[in-house]
CSV table of C-alpha atoms in Angstrom, one decimal:
chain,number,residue,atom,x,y,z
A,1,UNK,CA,21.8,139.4,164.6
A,2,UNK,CA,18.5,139.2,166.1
A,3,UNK,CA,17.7,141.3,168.9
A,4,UNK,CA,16.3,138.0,171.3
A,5,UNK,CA,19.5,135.8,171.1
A,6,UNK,CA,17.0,132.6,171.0
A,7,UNK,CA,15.8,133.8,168.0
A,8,UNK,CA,18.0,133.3,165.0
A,9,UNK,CA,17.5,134.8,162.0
A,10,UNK,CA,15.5,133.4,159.2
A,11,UNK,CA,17.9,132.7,156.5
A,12,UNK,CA,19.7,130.4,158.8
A,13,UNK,CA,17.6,127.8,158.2
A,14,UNK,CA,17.2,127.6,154.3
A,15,UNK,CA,17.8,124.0,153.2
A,16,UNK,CA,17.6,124.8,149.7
A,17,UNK,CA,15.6,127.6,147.4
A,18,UNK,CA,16.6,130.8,146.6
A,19,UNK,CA,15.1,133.6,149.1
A,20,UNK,CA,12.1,133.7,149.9
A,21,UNK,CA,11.3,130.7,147.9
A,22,UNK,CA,13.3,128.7,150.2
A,23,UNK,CA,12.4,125.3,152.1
A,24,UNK,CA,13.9,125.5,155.8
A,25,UNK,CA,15.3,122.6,157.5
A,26,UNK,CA,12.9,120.6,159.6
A,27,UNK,CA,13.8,122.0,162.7
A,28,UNK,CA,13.5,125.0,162.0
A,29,UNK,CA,11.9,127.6,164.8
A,30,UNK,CA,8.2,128.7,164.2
A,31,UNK,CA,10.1,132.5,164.1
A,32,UNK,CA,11.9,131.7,161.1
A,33,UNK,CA,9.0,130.1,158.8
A,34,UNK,CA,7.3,133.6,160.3
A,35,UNK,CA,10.1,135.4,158.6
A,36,UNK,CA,9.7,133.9,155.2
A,37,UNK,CA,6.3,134.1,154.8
A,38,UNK,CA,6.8,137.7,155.6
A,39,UNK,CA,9.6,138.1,153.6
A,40,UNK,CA,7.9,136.8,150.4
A,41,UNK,CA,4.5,139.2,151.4
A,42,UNK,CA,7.1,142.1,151.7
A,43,UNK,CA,8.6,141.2,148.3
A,44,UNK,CA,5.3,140.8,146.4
A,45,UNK,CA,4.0,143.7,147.8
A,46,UNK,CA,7.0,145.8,146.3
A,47,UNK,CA,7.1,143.6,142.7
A,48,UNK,CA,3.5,144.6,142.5
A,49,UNK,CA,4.6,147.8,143.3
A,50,UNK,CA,7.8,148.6,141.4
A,51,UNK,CA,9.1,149.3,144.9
A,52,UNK,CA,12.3,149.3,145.6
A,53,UNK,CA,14.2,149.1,149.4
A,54,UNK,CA,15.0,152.6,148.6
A,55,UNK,CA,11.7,154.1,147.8
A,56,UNK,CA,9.8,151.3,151.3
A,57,UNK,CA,12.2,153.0,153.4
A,58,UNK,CA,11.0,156.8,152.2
A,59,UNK,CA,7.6,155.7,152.6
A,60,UNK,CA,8.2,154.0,156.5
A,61,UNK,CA,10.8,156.2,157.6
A,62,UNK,CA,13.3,153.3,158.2
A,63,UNK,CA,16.6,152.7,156.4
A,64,UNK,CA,16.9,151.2,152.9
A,65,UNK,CA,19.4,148.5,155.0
A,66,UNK,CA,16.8,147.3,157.4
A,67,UNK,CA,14.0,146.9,154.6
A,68,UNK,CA,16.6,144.8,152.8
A,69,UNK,CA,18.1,142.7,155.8
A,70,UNK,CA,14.3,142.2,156.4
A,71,UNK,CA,13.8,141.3,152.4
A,72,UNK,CA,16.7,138.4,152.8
A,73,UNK,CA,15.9,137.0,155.9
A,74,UNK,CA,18.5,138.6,158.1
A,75,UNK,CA,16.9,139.7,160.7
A,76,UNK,CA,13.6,139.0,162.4
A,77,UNK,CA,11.4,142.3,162.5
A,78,UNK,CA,9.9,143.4,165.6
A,79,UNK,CA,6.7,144.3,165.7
A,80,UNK,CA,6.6,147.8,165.9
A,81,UNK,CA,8.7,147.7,163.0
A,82,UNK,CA,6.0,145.1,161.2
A,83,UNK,CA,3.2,147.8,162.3
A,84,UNK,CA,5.2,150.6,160.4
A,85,UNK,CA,5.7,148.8,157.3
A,86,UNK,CA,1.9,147.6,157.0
A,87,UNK,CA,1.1,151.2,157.8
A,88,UNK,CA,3.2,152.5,154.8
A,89,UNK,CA,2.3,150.1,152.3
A,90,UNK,CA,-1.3,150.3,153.5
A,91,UNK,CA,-1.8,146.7,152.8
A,92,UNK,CA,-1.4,143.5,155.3
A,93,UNK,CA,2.2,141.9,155.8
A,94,UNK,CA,1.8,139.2,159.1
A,95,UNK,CA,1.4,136.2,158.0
A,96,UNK,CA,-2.0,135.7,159.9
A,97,UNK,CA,-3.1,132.2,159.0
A,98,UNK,CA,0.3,130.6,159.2
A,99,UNK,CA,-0.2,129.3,162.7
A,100,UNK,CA,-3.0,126.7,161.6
A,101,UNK,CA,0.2,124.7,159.8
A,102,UNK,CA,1.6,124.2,163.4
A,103,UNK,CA,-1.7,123.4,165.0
A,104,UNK,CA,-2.2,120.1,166.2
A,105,UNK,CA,-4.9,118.1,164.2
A,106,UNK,CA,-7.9,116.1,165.0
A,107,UNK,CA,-5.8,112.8,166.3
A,108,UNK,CA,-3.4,115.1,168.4
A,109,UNK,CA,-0.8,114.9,166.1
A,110,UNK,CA,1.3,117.7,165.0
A,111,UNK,CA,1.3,118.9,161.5
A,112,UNK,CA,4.5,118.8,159.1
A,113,UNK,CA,6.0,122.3,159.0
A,114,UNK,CA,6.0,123.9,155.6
């Protein structure tokens, strides 16, 4: 369960896809496509890595279960908890640029949501 009960968590919303190569429904909350594209940073970050949920949560101090429930899109990370994983893995995870998809373009309109 998400800690803001407005927020639901991001594997709600999967249409189709298996996570995080999922597509999420159209109305799906700007959180949640945050929560993928975090989700499939964190997971190429430990591929390239050989990392398992096991050995992230040695090197962040959090517990194998959050990095997982973070890994399938159960929860929605804070950011402290964001902040701490970046910091361990010493590499970017926020997915920085996503907020140009939901900018409104030139003729006012909004874009489609990815």
């Amino acid at each position: 369960m998400p800690r803001n009960p407005r927020h639901t968590a991001p594997a709600e919303h999967v249409t189709h896809g298996q996570w995080p190569d999922v597509t999420l429904a159209p109305d799906a909350p700007l959180t949640a496509h945050y929560g993928v594209a975090l989700a499939r940073r964190l997971a190429a970050v430990m591929k390239d890595r050989s990392l398992s949920d096991r050995a992230v949560a040695r090197l962040s101090g959090m517990s194998h279960n959050t990095i997982g429930r973070i890994a399938r899109g159960e929860v929605l990370p804070d950011l402290g908890t964001v902040a701490r994983l970046e910091v361990a893995l010493q590499t970017s995870l926020w997915p920085s640029t996503l907020w140009h998809t939901f900018t409104p373009n030139a003729s006012g309109g909004t874009p489609a949501q990815p």
